[in-house]
Coordinates of C-alpha atoms in Angstrom, one line a residue:
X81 CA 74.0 -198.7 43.8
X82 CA 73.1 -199.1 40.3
X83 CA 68.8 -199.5 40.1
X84 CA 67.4 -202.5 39.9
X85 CA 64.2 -201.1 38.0
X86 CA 63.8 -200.1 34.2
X87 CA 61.7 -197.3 33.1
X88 CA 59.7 -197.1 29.8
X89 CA 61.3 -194.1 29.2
X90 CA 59.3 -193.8 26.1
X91 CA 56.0 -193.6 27.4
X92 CA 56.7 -191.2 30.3
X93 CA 58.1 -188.8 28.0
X94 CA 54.8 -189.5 26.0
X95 CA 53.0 -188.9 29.7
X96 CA 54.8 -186.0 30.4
X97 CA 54.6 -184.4 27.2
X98 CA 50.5 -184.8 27.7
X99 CA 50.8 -183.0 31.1
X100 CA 52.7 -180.4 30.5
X101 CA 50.2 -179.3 27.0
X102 CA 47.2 -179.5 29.0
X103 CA 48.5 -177.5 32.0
X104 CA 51.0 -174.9 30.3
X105 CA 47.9 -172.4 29.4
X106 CA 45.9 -172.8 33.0
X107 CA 45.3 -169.1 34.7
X108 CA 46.3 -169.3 38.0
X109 CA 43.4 -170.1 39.8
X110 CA 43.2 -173.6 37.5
X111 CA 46.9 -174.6 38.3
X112 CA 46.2 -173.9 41.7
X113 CA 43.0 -176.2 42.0
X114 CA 45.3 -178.7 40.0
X115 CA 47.7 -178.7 42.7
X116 CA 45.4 -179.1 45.2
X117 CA 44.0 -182.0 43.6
X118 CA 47.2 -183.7 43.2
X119 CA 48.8 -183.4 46.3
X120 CA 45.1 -184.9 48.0
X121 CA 46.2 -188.0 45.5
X122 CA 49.8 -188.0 46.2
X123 CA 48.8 -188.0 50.1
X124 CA 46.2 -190.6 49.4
X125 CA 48.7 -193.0 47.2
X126 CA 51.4 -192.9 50.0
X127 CA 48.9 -193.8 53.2
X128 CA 48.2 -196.5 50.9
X129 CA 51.9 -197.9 50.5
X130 CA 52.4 -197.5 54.2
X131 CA 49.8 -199.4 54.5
X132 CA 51.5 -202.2 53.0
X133 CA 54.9 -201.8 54.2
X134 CA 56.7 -203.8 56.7
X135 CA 60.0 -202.1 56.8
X136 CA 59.3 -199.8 60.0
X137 CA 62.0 -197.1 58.1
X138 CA 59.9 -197.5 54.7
X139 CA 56.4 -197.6 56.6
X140 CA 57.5 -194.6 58.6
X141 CA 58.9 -192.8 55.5
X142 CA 55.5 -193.3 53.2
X143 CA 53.5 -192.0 56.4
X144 CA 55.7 -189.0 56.3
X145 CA 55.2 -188.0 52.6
X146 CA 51.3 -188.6 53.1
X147 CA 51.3 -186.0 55.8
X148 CA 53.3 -183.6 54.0
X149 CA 51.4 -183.6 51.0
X150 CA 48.5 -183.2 52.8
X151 CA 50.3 -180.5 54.6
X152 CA 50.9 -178.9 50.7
X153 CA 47.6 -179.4 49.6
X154 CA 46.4 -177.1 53.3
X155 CA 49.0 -174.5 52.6
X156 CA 47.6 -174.9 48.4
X157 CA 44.3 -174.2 49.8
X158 CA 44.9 -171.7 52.1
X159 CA 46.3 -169.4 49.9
X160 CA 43.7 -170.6 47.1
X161 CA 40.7 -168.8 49.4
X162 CA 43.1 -165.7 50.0
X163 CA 43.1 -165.5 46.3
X164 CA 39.3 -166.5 45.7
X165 CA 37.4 -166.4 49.1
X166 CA 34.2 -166.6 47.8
X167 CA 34.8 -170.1 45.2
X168 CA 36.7 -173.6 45.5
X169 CA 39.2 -175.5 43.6
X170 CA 37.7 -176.7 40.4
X171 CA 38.6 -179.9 38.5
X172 CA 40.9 -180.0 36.1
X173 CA 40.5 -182.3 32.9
X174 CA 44.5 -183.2 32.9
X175 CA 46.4 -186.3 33.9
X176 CA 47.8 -186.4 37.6
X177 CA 51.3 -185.9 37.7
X178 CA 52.0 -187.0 41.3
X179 CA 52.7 -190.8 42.0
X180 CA 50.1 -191.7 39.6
X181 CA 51.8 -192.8 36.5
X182 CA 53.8 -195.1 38.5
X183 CA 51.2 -196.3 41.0
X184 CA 50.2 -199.6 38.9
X185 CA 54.0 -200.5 38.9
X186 CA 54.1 -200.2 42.8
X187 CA 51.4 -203.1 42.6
X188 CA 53.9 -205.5 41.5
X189 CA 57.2 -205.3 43.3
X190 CA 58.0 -206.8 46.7
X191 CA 61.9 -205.7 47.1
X192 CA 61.9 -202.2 48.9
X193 CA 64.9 -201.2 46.4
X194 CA 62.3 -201.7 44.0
X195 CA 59.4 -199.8 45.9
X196 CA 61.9 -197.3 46.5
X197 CA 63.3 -196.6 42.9
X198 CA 59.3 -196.2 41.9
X199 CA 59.0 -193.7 44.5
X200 CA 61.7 -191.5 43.6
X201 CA 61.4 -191.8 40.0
X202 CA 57.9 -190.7 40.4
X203 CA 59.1 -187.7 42.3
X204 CA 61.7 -186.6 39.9
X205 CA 58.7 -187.1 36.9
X206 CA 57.2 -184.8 39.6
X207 CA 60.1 -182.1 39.9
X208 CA 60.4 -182.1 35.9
X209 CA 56.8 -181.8 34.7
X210 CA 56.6 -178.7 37.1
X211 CA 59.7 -177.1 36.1
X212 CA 59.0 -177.3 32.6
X213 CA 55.6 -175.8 33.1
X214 CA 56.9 -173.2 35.1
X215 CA 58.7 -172.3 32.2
X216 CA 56.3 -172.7 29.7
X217 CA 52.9 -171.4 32.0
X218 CA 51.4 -168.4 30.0
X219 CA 50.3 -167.4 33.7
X220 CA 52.8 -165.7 35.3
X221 CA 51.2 -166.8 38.8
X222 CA 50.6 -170.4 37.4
X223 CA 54.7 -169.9 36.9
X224 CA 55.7 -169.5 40.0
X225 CA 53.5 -171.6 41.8
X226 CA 54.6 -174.6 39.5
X227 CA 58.2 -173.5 40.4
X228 CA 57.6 -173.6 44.4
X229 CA 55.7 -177.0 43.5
X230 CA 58.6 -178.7 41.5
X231 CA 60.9 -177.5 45.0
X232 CA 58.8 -179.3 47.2
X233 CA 58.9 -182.8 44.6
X234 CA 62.7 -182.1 45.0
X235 CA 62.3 -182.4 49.4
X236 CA 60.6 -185.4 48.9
X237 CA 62.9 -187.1 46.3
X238 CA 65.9 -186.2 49.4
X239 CA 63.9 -187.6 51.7
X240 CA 63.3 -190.8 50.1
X241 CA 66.7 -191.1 48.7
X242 CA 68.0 -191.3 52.4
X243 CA 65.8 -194.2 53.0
X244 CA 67.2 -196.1 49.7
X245 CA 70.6 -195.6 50.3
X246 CA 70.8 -197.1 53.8
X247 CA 68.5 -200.1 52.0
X248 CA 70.8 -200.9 49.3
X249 CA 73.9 -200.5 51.1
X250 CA 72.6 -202.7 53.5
X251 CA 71.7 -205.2 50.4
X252 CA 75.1 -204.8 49.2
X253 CA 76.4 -206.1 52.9
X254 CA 73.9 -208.6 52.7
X255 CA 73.0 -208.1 56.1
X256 CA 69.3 -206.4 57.3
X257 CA 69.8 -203.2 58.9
X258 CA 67.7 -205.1 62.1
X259 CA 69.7 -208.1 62.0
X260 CA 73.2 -205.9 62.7
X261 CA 75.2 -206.8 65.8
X262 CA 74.6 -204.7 69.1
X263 CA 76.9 -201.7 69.5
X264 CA 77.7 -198.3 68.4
X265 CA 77.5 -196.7 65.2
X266 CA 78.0 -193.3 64.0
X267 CA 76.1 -191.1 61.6
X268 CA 76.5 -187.5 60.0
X269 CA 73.2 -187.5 58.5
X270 CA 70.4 -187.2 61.4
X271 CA 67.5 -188.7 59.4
X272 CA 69.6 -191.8 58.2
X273 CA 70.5 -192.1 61.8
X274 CA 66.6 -191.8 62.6
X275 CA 65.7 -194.5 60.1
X276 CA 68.2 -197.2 61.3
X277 CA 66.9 -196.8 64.6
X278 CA 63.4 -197.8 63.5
X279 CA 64.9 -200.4 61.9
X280 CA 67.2 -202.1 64.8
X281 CA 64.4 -201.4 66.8
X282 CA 61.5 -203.2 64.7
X283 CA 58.3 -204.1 67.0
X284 CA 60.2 -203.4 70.2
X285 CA 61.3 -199.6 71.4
X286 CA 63.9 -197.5 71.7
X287 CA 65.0 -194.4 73.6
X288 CA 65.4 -191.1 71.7
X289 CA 67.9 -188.7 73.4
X290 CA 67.1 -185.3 71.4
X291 CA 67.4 -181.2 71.9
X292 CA 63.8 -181.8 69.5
X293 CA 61.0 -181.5 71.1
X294 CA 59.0 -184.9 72.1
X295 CA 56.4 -184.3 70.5
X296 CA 58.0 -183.7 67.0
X297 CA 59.9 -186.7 67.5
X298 CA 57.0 -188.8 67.5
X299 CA 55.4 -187.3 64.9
X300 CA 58.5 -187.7 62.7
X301 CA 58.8 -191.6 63.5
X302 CA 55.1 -191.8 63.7
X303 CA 55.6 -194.3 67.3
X304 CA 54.8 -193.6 70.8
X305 CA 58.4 -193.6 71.7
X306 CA 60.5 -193.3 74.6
X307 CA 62.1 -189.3 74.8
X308 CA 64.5 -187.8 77.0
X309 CA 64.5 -184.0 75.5
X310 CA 67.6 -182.6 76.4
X311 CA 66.4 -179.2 77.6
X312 CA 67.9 -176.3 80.0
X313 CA 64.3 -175.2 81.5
X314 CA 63.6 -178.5 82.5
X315 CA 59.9 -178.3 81.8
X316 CA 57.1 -180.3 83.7
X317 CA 55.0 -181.6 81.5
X318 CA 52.9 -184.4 81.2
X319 CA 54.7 -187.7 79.6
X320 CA 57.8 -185.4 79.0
X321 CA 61.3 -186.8 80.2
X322 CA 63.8 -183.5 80.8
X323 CA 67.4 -183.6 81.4
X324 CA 69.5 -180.2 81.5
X325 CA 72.6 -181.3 79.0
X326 CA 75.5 -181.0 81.3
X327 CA 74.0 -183.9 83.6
X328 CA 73.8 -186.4 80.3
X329 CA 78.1 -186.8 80.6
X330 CA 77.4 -188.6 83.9
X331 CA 74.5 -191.1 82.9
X332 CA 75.9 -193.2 81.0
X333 CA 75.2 -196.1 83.9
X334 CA 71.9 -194.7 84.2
X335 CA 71.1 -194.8 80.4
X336 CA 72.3 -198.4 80.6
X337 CA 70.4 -199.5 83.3
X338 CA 67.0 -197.7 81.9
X339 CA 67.4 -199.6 78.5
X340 CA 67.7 -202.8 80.2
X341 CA 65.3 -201.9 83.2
X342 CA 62.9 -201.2 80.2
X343 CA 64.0 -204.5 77.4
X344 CA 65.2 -201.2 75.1
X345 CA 66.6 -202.3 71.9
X346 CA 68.2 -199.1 71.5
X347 CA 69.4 -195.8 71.7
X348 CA 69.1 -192.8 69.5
X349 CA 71.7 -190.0 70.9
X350 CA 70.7 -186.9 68.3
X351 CA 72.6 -184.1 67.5
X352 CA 76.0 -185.3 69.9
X353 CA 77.9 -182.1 68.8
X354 CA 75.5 -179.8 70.8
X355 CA 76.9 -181.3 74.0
X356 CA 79.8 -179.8 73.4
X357 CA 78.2 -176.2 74.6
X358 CA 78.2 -178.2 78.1
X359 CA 81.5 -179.6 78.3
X360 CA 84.7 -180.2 76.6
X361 CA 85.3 -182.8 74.1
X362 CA 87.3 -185.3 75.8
X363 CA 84.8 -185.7 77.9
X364 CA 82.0 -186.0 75.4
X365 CA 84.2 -188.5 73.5
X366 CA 84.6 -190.5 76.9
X367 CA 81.1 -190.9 77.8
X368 CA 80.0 -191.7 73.9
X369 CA 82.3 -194.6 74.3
X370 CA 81.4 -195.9 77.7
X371 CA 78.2 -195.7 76.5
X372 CA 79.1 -197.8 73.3
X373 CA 81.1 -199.8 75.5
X374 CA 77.8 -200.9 77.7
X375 CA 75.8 -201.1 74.0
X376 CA 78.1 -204.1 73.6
X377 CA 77.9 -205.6 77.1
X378 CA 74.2 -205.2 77.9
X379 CA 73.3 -206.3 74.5
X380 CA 71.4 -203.0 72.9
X381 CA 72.2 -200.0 69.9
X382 CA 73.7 -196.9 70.3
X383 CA 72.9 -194.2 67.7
X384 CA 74.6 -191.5 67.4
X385 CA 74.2 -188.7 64.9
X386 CA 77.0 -185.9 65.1
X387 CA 78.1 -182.8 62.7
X388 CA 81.8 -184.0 61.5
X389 CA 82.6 -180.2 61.5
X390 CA 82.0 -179.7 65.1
X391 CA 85.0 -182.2 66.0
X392 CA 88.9 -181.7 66.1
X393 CA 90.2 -184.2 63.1
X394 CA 91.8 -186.4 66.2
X395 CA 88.4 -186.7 68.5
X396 CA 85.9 -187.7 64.7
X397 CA 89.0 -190.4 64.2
X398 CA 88.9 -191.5 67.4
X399 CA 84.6 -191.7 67.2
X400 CA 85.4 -193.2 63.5
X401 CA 87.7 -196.0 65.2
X402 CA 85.0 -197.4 67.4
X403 CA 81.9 -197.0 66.2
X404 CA 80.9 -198.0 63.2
X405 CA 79.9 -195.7 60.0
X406 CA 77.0 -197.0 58.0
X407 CA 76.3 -194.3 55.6

């Protein structure tokens, strides 16, 4: 979808072109106290916006970048006391390159594309301002650090670009990912699939059927949700749902029955091609489409994300056929 924001193209060349002469002669211990410093903002900006988010895919995205920049800026520090046990970063008199230069803008929109575009704008201003001074750096430290940085700009941009995508095509359908009609639908990309669950879901909850641990689930989505982890060793643990794999095939009624026992709105079936360690794919085929079949009776979402790859070209046509592809 073409975006519905225009940059002043001028002035953050002007911006970046500041940045990059102020940083490209640091030593190594300045770009690193730089970077430490920025990611703190960048961590700080984001909690902000998710604040102020309603979308529970764009709230839950926003909390996910604030954590991993604060994750960043740990990892900064960390190897910042390796370096230089006995001092801490020091301020750096040069303009943040982070989210920053596009914060004020984030101020005045109220359309997500628009909130969205900001975002990864900012993070490709990000990925460019460090790869340039990872050229340029007289410090060959400074260089490579400012290369690993500009990587990690490029993860975020990814991850945010998967949450725009499912907005605008949704926009372009003009239909609200949480206003679609109960059923089935199919997803090669796991974290879209993720997303358009919060979505669907909204204030109520869903059940996450995963081979990922609960806990990482719930940090990901950042909600207290239902998991049944699909595990072997059957683990007893407190607030931990198990299932060994090859007993899934058989629950479709069960699954069914919890969702509406429970006023579900959904369910998120992760990662469907692992099942097929347990059984053979007819079978896994049959039991995703009972269980699509039963989304549209009982009146809930099914989920499902699955590697293309790990299907015969008849089975993924047959999938294709009766669940719908949003991506």
């Amino acid at each position: 979808m073409k975006p519905v924001v225009s940059f002043d193209r001028e002035r953050l060349e002007s911006y970046l072109s500041e940045v990059v002469d102020k940083l490209k002669s640091l030593s190594f211990k300045e770009a690193l106290s730089y970077a430490i410093f920025n990611e703190e903002d960048e961590a700080k900006y984001y909690a902000e916006l998710a604040q102020k988010a309603k979308k529970p895919s764009v709230r839950a995205l926003f909390l996910q970048m604030s954590d991993e920049s604060l994750e960043h800026k740990e990892r900064l520090y960390s190897l910042f006391k390796r370096v230089f046990p006995d001092e801490e970063p020091v301020k750096v008199d040069a303009p943040p390159v982070e989210v920053a230069p596009f914060y004020p803008e984030f101020e005045k929109v109220e359309d997500y594309l628009h909130a969205l575009e900001y975002c990864m704008e900012s993070e490709l201003f990000a990925k460019r301002t460090y790869e340039i001074l990872s050229a340029k750096a007289e410090d060959e430290e400074a260089r490579a650090l400012f290369a690993q940085l500009a990587l990690m700009e490029e993860e975020h941009y990814e991850r945010i670009r998967k949450v725009y995508e499912l907005v605008s095509k949704m926009k372009r359908r003009k239909i609200p990912l949480e206003a679609l009609e109960p059923g089935g639908y199919l997803f090669e990309d796991r974290e879209k699939a993720r997303y358009t669950f919060l979505d669907v879901t909204g204030e109520d909850k869903g059940l996450v059927i995963t081979r990922e641990h609960p806990k990482k689930i719930r940090s990901w989505m950042k909600i207290d949700v239902p998991v049944l982890w699909l595990s072997e060793s059957a683990m007893k643990m407190s607030g931990v749902k198990t299932l060994p794999p090859k007993l899934l095939l058989d629950k479709a009624e069960d699954i069914a029955e919890f969702v509406s026992s429970e006023n579900l709105r959904a369910v998120l079936l992760e990662s469907a091609e692992y099942l097929l360690l347990e059984t053979n794919e007819k079978d896994l085929i049959k039991f995703l489409l009972d269980l699509r079949d039963l989304a549209i009776e009982r009146g809930f979402y099914l989920i499902v994300s699955a590697e293309k790859e790990a299907f015969t070209p008849t089975s993924w046509a047959i999938l294709r056929a009766n669940m719908e592809k949003i991506e």
